PDB file of C-alpha atoms in Angstrom:
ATOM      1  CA  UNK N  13      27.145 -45.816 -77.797  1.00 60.00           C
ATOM      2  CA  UNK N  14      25.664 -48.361 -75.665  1.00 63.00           C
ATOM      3  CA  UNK N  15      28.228 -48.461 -73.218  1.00 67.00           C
ATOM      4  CA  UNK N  16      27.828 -44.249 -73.038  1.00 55.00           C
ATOM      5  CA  UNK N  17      24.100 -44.644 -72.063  1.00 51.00           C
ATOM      6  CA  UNK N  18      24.606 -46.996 -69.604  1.00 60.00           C
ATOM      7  CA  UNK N  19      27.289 -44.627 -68.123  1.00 64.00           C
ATOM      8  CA  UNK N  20      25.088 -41.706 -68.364  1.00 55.00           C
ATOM      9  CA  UNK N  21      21.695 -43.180 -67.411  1.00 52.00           C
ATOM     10  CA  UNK N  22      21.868 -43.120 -63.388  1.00 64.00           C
ATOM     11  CA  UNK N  23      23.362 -39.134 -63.742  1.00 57.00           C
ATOM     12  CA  UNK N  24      20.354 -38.926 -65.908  1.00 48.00           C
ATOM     13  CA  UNK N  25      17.413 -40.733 -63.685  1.00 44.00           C
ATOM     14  CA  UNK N  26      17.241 -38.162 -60.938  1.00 50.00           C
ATOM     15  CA  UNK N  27      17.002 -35.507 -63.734  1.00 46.00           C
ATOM     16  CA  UNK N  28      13.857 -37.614 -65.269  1.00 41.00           C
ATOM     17  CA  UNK N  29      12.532 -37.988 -61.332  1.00 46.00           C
ATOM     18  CA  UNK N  30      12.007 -34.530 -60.826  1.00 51.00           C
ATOM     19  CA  UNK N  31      10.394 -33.597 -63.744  1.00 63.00           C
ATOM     20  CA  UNK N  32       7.737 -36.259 -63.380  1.00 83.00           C
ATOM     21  CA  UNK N  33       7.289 -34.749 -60.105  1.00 94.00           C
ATOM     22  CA  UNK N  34       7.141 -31.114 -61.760  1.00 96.00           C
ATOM     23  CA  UNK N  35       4.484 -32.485 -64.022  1.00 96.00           C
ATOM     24  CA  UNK N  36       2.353 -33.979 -61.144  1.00 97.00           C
ATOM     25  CA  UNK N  37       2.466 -30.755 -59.016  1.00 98.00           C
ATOM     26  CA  UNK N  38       1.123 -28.561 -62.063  1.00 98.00           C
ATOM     27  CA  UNK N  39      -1.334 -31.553 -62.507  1.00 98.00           C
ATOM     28  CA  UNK N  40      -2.410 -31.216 -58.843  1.00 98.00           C
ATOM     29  CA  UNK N  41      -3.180 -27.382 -59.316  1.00 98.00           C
ATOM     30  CA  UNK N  42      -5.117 -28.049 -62.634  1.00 98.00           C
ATOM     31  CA  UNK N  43      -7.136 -30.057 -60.471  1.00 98.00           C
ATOM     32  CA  UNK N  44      -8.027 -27.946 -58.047  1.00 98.00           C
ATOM     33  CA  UNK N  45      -8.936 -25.230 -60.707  1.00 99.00           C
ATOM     34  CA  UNK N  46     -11.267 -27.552 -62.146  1.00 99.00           C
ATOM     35  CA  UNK N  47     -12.711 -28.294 -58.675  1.00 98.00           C
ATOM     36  CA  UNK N  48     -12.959 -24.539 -58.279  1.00 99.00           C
ATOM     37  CA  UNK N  49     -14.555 -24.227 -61.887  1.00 99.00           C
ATOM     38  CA  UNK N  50     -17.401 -26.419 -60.438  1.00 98.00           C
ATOM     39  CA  UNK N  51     -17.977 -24.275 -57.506  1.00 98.00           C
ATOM     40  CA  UNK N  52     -16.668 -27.462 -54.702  1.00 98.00           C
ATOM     41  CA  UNK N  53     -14.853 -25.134 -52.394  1.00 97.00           C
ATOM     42  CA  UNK N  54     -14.306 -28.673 -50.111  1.00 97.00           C
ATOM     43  CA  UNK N  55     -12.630 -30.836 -53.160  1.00 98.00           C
ATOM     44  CA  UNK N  56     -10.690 -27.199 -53.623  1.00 98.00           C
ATOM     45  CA  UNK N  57      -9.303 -27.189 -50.202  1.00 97.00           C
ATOM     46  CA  UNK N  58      -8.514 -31.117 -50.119  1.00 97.00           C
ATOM     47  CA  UNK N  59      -5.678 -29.757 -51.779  1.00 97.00           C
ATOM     48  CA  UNK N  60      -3.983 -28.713 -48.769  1.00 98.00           C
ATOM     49  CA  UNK N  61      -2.390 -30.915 -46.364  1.00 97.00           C
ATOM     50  CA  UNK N  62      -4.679 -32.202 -43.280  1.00 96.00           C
ATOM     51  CA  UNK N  63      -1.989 -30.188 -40.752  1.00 96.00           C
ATOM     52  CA  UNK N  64      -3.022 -27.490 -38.260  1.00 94.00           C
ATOM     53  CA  UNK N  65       0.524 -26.338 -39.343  1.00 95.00           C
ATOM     54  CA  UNK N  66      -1.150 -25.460 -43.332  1.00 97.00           C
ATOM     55  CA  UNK N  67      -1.185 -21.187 -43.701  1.00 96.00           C
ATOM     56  CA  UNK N  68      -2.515 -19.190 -46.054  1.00 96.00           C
ATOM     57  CA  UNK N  69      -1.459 -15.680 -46.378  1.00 96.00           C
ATOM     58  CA  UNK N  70      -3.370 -13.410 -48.308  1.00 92.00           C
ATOM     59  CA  UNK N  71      -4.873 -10.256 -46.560  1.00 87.00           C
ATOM     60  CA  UNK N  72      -4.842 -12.342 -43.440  1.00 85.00           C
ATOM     61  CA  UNK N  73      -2.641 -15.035 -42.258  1.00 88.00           C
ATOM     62  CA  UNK N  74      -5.147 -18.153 -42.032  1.00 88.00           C
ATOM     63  CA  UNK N  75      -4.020 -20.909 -39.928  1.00 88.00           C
ATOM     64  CA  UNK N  76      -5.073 -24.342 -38.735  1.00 87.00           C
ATOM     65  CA  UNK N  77      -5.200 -26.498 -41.914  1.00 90.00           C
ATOM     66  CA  UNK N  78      -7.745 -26.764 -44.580  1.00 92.00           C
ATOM     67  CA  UNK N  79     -11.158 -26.262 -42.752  1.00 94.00           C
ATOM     68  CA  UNK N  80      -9.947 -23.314 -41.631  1.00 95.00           C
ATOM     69  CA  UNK N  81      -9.006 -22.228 -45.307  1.00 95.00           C
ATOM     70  CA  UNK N  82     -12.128 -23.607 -46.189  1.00 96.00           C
ATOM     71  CA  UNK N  83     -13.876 -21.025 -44.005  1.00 96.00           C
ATOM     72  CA  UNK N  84     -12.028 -18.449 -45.557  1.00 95.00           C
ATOM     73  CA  UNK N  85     -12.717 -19.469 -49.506  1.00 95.00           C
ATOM     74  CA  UNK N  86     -16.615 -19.841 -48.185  1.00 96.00           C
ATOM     75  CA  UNK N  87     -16.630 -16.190 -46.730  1.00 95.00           C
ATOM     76  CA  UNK N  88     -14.664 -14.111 -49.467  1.00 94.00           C
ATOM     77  CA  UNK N  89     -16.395 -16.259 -52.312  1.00 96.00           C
ATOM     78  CA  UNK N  90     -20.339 -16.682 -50.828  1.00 97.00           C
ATOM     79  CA  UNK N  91     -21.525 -17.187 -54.598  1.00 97.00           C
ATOM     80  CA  UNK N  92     -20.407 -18.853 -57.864  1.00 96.00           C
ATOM     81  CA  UNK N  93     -20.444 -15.338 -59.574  1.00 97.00           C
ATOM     82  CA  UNK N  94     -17.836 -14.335 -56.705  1.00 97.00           C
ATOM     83  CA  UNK N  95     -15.543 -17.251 -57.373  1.00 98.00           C
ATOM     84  CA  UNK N  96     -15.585 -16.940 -60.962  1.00 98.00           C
ATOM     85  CA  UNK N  97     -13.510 -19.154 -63.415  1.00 99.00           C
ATOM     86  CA  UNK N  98      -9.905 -20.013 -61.866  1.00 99.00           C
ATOM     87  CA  UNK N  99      -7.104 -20.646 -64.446  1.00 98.00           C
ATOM     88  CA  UNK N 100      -3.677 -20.935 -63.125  1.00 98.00           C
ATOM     89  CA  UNK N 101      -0.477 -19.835 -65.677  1.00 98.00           C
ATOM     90  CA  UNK N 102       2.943 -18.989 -65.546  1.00 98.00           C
ATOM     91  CA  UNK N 103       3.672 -21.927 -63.069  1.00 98.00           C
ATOM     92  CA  UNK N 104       7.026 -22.503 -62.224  1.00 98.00           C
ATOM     93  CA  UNK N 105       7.684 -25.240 -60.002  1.00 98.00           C
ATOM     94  CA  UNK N 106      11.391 -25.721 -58.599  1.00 98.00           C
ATOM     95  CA  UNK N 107      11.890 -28.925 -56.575  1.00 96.00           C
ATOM     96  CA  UNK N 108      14.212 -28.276 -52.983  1.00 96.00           C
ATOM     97  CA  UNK N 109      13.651 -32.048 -51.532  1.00 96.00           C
ATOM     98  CA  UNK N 110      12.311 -35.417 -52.785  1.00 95.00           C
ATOM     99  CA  UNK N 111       9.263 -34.513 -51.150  1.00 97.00           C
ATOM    100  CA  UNK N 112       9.069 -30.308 -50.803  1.00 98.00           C
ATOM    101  CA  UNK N 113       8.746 -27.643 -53.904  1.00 98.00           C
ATOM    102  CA  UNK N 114       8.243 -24.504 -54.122  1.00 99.00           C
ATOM    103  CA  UNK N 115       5.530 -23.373 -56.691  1.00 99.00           C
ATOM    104  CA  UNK N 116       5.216 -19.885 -58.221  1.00 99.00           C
ATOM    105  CA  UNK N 117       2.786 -18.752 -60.886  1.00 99.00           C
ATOM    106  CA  UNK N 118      -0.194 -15.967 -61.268  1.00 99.00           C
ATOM    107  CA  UNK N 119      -4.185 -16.885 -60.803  1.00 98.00           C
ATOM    108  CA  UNK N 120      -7.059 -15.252 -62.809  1.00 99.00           C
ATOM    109  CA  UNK N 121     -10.799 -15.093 -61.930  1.00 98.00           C
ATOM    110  CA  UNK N 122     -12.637 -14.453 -64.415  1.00 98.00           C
ATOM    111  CA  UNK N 123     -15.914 -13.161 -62.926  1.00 98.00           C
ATOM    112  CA  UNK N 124     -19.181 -10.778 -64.361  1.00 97.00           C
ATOM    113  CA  UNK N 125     -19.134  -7.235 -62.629  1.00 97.00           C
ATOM    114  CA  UNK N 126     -21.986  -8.406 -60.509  1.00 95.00           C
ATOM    115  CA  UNK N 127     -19.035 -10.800 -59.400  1.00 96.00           C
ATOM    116  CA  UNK N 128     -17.167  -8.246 -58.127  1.00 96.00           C
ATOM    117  CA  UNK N 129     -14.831  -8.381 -61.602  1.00 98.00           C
ATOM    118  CA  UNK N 130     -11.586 -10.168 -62.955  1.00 98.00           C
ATOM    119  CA  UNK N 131      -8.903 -10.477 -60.610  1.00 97.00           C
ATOM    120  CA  UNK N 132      -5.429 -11.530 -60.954  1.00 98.00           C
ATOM    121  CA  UNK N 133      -2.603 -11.990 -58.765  1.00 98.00           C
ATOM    122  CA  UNK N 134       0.761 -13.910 -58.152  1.00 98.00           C
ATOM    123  CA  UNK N 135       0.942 -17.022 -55.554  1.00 98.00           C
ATOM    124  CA  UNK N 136       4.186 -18.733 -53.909  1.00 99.00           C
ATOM    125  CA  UNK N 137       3.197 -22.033 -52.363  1.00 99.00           C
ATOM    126  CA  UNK N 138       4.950 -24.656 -50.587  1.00 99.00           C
ATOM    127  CA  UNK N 139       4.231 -28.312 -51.067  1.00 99.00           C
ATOM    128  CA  UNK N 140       4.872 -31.782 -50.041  1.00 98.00           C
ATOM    129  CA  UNK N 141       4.623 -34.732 -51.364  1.00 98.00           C
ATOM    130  CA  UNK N 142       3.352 -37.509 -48.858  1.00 96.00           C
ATOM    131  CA  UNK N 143       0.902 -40.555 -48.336  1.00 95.00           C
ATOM    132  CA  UNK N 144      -1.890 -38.519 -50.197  1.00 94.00           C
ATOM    133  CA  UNK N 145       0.443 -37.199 -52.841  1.00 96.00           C
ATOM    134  CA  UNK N 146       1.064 -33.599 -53.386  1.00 98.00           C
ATOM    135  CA  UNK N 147      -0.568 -30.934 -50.788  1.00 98.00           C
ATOM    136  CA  UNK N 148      -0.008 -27.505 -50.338  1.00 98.00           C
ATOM    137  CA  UNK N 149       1.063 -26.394 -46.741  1.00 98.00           C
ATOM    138  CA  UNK N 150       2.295 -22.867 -46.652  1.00 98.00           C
ATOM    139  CA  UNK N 151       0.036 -20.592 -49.665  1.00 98.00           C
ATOM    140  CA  UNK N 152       0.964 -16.855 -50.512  1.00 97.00           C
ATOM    141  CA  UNK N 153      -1.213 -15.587 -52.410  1.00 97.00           C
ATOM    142  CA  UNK N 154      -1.676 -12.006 -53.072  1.00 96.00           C
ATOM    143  CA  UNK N 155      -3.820  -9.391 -55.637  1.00 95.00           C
ATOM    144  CA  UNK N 156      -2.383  -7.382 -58.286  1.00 90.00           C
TER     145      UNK N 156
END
């Protein structure tokens, strides 16, 4: 038995790599829901990488790295009724590189009618995995 483990450990290992990694990705976008939950829109956007290459896509295609997501957060969510509570489910996370995934999964705001109402939608995001940790750089995010 002992000799089988041995034998089937290092086929095993990468196996027990990625889902660690899986498991700190979903981590990293609990996070930022919690950051969102407490209305910091800048801890939010820390999440994405410090590149002028980061997007979002959404209605609009926002480039030039997290200010300029930043900007974008600040002007469609103005007040903490807009932005709601963010909870993040059905996250699937599939891992292409050591350091790149591909994240997929649906967001919910729950938010009063004076809030402009719940909202839900589906997101696709890119991220990579560097000195920092885990950061998005390419976000699709888009309203059901």
């Amino acid at each position: 038995m002992k000799m089988l483990l041995r034998r089937l450990l290092p086929l095993l290992c990468p196996f027990l790599l990625l889902a660690q990694e899986d498991k700190a990705i979903t981590a990293m976008l609990l996070r930022s829901a919690e950051d969102w939950n407490r209305g910091d829109l800048p801890a939010f956007a820390s999440y994405y990488e410090d590149s002028a290459e980061t997007t979002f896509v959404g209605r609009q295609v926002v480039r030039g790295g997290p200010d300029a997501i930043l900007a974008r957060y600040r002007r469609d969510y103005p007040t903490r009724d807009a932005m709601g509570a963010l909870t993040f489910s059905e996250i699937t996370v599939r891992t292409v590189a050591p350091d790149l995934a591909i994240v997929v999964g649906r967001y919910t705001l729950k938010r009063t009618a004076a809030g402009g109402g719940d909202a839900t939608g589906r997101y696709s995001l890119v991220v990579r995995k560097g000195k920092a940790g885990w950061k998005i750089i390419h976000d699709h995010s888009s309203a059901l």
